[in-house]
PDB file of C-alpha atoms in Angstrom:
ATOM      1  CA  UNK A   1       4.475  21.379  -6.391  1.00 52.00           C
ATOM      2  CA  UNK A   2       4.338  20.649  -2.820  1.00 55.00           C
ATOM      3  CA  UNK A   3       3.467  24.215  -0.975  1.00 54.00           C
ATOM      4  CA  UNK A   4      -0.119  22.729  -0.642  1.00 54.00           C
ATOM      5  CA  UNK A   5       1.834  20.133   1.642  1.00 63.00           C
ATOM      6  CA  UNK A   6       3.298  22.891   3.822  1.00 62.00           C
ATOM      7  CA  UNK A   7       1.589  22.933   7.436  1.00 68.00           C
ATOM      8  CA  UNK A   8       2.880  23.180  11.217  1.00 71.00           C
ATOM      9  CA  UNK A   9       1.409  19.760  12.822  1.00 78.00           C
ATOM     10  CA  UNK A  10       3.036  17.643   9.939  1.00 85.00           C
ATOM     11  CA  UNK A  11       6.686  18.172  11.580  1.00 84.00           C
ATOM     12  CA  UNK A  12       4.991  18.897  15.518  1.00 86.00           C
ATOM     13  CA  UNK A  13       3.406  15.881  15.491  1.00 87.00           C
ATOM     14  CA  UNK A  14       6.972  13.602  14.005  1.00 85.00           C
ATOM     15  CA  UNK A  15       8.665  15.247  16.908  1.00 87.00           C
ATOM     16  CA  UNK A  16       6.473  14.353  19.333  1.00 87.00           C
ATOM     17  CA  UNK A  17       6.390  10.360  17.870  1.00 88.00           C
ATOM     18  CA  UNK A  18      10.086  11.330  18.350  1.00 86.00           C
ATOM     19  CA  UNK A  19      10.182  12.302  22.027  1.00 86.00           C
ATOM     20  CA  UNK A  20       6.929  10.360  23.397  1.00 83.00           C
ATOM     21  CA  UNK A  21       7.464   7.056  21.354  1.00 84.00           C
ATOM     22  CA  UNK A  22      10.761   6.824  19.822  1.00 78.00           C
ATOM     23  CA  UNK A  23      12.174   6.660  23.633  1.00 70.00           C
ATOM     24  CA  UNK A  24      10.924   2.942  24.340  1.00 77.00           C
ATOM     25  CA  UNK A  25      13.391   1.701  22.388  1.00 81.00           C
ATOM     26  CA  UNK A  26      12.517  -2.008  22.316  1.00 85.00           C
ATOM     27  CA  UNK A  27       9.888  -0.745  19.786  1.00 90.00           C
ATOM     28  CA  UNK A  28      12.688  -0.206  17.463  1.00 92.00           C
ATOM     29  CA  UNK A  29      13.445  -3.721  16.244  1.00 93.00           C
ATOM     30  CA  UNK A  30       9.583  -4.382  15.423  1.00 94.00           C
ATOM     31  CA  UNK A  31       9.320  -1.106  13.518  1.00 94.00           C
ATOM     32  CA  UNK A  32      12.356  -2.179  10.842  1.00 95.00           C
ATOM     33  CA  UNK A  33      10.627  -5.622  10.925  1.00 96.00           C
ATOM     34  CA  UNK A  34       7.327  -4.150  10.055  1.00 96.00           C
ATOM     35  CA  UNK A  35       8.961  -1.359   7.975  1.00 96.00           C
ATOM     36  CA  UNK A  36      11.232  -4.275   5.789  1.00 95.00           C
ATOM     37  CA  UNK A  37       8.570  -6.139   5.061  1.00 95.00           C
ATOM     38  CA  UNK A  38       6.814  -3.759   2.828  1.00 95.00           C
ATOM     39  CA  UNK A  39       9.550  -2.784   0.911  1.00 92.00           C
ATOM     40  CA  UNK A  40       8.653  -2.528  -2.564  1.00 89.00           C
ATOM     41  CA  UNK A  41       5.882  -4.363  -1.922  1.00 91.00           C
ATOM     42  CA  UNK A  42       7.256  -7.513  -0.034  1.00 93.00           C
ATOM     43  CA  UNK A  43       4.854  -9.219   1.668  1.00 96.00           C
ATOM     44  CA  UNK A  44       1.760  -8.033  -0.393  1.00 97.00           C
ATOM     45  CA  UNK A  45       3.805  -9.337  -3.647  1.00 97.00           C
ATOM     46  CA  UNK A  46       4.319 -12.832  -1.757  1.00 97.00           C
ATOM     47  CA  UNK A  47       1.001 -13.360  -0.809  1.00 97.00           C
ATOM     48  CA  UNK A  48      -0.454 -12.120  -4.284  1.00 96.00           C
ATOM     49  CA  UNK A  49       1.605 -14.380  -5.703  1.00 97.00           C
ATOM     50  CA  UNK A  50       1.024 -17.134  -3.041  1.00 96.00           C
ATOM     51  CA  UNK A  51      -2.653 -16.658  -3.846  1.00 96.00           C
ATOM     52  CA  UNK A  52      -2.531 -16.371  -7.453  1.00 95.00           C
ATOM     53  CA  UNK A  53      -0.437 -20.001  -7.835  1.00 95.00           C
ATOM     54  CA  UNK A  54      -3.666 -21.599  -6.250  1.00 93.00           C
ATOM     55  CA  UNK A  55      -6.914 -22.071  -8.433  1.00 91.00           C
ATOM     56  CA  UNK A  56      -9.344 -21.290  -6.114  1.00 92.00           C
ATOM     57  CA  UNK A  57      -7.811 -17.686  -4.842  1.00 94.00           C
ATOM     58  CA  UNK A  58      -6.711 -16.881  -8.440  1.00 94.00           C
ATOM     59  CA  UNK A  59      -9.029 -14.174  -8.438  1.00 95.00           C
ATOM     60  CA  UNK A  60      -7.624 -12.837  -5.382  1.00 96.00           C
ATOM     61  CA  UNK A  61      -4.311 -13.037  -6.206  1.00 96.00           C
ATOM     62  CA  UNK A  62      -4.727 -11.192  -9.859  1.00 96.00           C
ATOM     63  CA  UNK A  63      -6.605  -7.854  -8.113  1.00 97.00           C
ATOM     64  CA  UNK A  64      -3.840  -7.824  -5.243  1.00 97.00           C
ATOM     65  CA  UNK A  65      -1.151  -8.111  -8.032  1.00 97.00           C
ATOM     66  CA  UNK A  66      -3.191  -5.238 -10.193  1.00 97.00           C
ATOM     67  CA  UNK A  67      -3.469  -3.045  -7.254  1.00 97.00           C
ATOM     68  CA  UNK A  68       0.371  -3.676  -6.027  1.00 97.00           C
ATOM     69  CA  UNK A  69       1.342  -2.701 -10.109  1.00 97.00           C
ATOM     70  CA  UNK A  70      -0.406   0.569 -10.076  1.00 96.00           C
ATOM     71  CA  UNK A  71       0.940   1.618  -6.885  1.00 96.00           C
ATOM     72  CA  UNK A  72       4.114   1.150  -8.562  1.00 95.00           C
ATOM     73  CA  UNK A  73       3.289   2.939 -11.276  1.00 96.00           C
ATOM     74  CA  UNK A  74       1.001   5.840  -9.930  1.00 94.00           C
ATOM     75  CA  UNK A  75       3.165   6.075  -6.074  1.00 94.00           C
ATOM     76  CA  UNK A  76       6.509   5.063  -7.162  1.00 91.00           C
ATOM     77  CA  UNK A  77       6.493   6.785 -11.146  1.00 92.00           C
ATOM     78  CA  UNK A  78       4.355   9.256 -11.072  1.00 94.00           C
ATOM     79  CA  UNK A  79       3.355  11.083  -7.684  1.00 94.00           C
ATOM     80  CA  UNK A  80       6.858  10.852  -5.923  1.00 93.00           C
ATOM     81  CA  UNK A  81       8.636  12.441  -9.136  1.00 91.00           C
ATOM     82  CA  UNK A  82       5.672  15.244  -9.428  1.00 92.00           C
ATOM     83  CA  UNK A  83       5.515  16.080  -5.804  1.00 91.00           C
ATOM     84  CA  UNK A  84       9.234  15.791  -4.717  1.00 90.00           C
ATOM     85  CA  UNK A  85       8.278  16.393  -1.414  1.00 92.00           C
ATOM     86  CA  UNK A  86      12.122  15.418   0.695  1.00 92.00           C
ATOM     87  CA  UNK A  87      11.743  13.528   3.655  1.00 94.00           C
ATOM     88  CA  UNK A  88      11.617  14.043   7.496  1.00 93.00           C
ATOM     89  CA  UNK A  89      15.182  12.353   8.182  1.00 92.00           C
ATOM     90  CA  UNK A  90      16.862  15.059   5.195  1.00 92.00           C
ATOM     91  CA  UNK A  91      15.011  17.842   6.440  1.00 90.00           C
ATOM     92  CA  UNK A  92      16.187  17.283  10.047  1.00 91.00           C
ATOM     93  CA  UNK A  93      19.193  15.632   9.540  1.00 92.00           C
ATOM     94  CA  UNK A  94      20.394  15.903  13.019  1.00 91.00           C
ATOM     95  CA  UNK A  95      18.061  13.373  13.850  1.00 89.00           C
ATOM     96  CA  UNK A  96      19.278  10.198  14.720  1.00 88.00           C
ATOM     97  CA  UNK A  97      18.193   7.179  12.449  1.00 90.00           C
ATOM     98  CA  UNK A  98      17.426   3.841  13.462  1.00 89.00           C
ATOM     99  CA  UNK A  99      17.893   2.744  10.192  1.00 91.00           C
ATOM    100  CA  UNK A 100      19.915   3.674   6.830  1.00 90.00           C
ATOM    101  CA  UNK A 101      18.863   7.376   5.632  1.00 90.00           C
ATOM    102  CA  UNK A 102      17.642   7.183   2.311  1.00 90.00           C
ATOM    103  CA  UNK A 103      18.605   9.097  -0.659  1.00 91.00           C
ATOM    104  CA  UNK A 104      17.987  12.600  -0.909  1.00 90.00           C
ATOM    105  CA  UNK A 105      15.952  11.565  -4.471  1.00 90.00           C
ATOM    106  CA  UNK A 106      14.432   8.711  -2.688  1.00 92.00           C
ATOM    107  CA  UNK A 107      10.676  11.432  -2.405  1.00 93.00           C
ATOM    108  CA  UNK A 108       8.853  11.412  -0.186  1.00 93.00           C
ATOM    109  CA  UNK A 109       5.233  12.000  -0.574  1.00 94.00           C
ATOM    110  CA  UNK A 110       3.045   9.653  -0.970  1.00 94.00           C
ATOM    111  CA  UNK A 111       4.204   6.944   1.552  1.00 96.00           C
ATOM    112  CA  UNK A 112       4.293   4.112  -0.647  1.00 95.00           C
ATOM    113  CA  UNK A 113       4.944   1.496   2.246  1.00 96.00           C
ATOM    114  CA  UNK A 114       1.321   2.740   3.245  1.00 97.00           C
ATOM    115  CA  UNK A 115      -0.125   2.866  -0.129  1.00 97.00           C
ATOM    116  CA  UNK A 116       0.767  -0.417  -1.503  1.00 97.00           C
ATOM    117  CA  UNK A 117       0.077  -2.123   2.183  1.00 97.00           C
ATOM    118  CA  UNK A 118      -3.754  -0.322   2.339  1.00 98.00           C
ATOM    119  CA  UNK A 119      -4.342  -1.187  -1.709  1.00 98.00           C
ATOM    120  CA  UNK A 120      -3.873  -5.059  -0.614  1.00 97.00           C
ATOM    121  CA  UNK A 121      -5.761  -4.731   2.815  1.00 98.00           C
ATOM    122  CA  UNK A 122      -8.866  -3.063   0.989  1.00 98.00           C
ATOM    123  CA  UNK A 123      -8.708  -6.251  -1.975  1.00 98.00           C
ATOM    124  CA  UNK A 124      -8.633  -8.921   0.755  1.00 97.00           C
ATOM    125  CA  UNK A 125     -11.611  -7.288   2.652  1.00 97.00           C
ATOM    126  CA  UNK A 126     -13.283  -6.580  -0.522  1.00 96.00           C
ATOM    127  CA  UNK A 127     -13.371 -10.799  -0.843  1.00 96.00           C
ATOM    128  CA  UNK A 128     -12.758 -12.036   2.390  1.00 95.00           C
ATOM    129  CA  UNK A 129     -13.661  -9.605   5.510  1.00 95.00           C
ATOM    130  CA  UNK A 130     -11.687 -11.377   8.254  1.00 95.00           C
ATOM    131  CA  UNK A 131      -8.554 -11.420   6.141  1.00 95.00           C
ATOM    132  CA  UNK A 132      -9.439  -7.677   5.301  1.00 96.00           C
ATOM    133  CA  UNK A 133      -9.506  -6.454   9.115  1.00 97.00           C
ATOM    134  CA  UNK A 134      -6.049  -8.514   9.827  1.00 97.00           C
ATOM    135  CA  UNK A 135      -4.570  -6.797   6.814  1.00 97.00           C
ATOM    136  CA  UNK A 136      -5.698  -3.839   7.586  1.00 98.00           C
ATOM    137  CA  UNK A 137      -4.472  -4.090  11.287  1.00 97.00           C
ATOM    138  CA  UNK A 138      -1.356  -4.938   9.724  1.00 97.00           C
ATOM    139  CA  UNK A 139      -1.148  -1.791   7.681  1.00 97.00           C
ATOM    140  CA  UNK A 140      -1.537   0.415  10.404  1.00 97.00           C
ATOM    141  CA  UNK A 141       1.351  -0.323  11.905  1.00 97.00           C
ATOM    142  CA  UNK A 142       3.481  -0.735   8.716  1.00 97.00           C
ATOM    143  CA  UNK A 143       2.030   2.868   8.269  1.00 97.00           C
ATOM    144  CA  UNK A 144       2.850   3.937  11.654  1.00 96.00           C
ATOM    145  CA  UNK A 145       6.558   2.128  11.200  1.00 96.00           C
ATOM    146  CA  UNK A 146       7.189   5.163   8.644  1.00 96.00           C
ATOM    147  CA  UNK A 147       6.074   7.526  10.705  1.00 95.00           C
ATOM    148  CA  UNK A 148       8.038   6.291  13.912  1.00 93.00           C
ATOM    149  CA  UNK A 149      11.509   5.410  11.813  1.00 95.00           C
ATOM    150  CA  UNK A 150      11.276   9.238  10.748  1.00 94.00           C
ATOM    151  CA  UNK A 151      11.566   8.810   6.833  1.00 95.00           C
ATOM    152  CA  UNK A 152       7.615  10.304   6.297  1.00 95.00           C
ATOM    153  CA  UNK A 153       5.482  12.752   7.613  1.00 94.00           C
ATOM    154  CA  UNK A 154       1.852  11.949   8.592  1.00 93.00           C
ATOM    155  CA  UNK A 155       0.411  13.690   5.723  1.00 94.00           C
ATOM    156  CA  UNK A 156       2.165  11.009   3.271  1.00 95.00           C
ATOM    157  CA  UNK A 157       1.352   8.223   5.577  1.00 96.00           C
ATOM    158  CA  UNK A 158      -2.320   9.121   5.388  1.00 95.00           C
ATOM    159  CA  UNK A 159      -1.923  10.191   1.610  1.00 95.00           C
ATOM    160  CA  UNK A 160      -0.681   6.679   0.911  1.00 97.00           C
ATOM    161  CA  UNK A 161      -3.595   4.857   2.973  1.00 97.00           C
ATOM    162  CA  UNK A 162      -6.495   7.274   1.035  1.00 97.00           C
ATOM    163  CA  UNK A 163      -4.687   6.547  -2.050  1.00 97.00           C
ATOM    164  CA  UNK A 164      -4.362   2.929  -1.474  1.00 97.00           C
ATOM    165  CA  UNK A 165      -7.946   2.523  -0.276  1.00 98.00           C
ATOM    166  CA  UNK A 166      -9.700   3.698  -3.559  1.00 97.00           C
ATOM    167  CA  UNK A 167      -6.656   1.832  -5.357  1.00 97.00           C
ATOM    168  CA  UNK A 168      -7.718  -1.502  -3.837  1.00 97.00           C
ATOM    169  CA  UNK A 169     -11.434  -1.130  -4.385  1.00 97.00           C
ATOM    170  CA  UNK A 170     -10.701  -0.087  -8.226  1.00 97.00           C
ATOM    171  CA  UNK A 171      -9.176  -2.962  -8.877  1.00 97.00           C
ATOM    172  CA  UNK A 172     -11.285  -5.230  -7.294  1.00 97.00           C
ATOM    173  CA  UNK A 173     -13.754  -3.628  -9.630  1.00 96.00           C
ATOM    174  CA  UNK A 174     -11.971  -4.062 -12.714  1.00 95.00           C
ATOM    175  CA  UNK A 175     -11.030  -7.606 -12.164  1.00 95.00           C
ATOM    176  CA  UNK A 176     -14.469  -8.506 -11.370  1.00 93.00           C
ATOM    177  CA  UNK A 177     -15.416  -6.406 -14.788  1.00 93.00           C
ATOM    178  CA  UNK A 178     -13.048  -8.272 -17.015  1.00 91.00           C
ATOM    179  CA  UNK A 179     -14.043 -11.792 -14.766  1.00 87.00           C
ATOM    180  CA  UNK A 180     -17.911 -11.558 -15.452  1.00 87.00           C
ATOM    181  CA  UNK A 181     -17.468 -10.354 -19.149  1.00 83.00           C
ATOM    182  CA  UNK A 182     -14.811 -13.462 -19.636  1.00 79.00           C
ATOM    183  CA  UNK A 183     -17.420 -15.837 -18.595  1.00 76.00           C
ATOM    184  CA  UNK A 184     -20.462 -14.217 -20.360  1.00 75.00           C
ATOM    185  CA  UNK A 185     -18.180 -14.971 -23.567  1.00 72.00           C
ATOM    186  CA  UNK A 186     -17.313 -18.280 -22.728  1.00 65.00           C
ATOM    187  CA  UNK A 187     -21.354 -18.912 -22.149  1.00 66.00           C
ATOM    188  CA  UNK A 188     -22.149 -17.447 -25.154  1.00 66.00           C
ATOM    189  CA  UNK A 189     -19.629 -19.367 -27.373  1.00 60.00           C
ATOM    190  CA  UNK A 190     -20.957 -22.433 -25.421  1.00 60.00           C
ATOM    191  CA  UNK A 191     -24.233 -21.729 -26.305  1.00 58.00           C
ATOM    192  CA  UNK A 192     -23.387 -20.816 -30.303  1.00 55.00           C
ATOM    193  CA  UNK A 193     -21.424 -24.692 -29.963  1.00 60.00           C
ATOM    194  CA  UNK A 194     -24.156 -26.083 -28.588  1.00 61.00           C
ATOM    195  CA  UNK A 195     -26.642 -24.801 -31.326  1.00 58.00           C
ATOM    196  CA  UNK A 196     -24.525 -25.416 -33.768  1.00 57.00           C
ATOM    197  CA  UNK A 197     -24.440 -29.354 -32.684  1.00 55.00           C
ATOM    198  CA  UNK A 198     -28.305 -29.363 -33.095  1.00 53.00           C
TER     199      UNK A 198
END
């Protein structure tokens, strides 16, 4: 499932990250920082939820929370299990890591630190643009985290962003569908009440 994967500058171009990048190492700290606080969603869940607990970013909070869910489902269930493509770190195990290796059936493609952080970048500048660029900053270099800790390649980094892009704008979509047609049914039975008074 994952020959269409194979290609020369995905492992060239971790190796150089590796020689050119990985050497300053008081990067390294600020990577796991940035790296950690994606994990399985973690700051993206936070502020969805942050957002979704106050009335006036409900909206918000609901389409970063439906985006963050399919990632789960689509990244974490589906593609990763399909694909099995095996990470960087257990195809070059002589590699040193700056942080714990993960399993061997922990897949690799698509980079779901990078899909779930790009889904919730691409909702917040959907309804807010200045909290859309800083998110999207911030992705970047969760994104580039992976790349730089050596547990993804730069095709599942990029996968993850694509995928996480037209994730985000879907369900901004969606929730606005199921928004406007809520309301148009609450005016309507207003109006039927309303007539019916008369």
């Amino acid at each position: 499932m994952m020959d269409f994967l194979v290609n020369v500058w995905d492992p060239n171009s971790m190796f150089w990250i590796q020689q050119h990048v990985v050497v300053h190492s008081f990067l390294t700290p600020l990577m796991i920082g940035l790296s950690a606080s994606a994990k399985n969603g973690g700051i993206w869940v936070i502020l969805g939820l942050i957002l979704f607990f106050r009335k006036e970013y409900r909206e918000v909070g609901i389409t970063l929370l439906a985006a963050l869910v399919c990632v789960a489902v689509f990244g974490d269930g589906i593609l990763k299990h399909t694909v099995m493509r095996l990470r960087p770190c257990i195809d070059y195990p002589w590699v040193p890591m700056a942080i714990h290796t993960p399993a061997v059936n922990d897949y690799s493609f698509p980079s779901c630190h990078s899909y779930g952080s790009f889904a919730s970048a691409t909702v917040l500048f959907c309804y807010y643009k200045k909290w859309g660029i800083l998110a999207f900053i911030l992705s970047v270099l969760i994104a580039f985290s992976r790349l730089y800790l050596f547990v993804h390649y730069p095709t599942d980094v990029v996968a993850g962003a694509l995928l996480g892009i037209g994730t985000g704008i879907g369900a901004y979509f969606c929730v606005k569908f199921v928004v406007t047609w809520r309301k148009n049914r609450v005016r309507q039975y207003s109006s039927v009440q309303k007539n019916g008074d008369k």
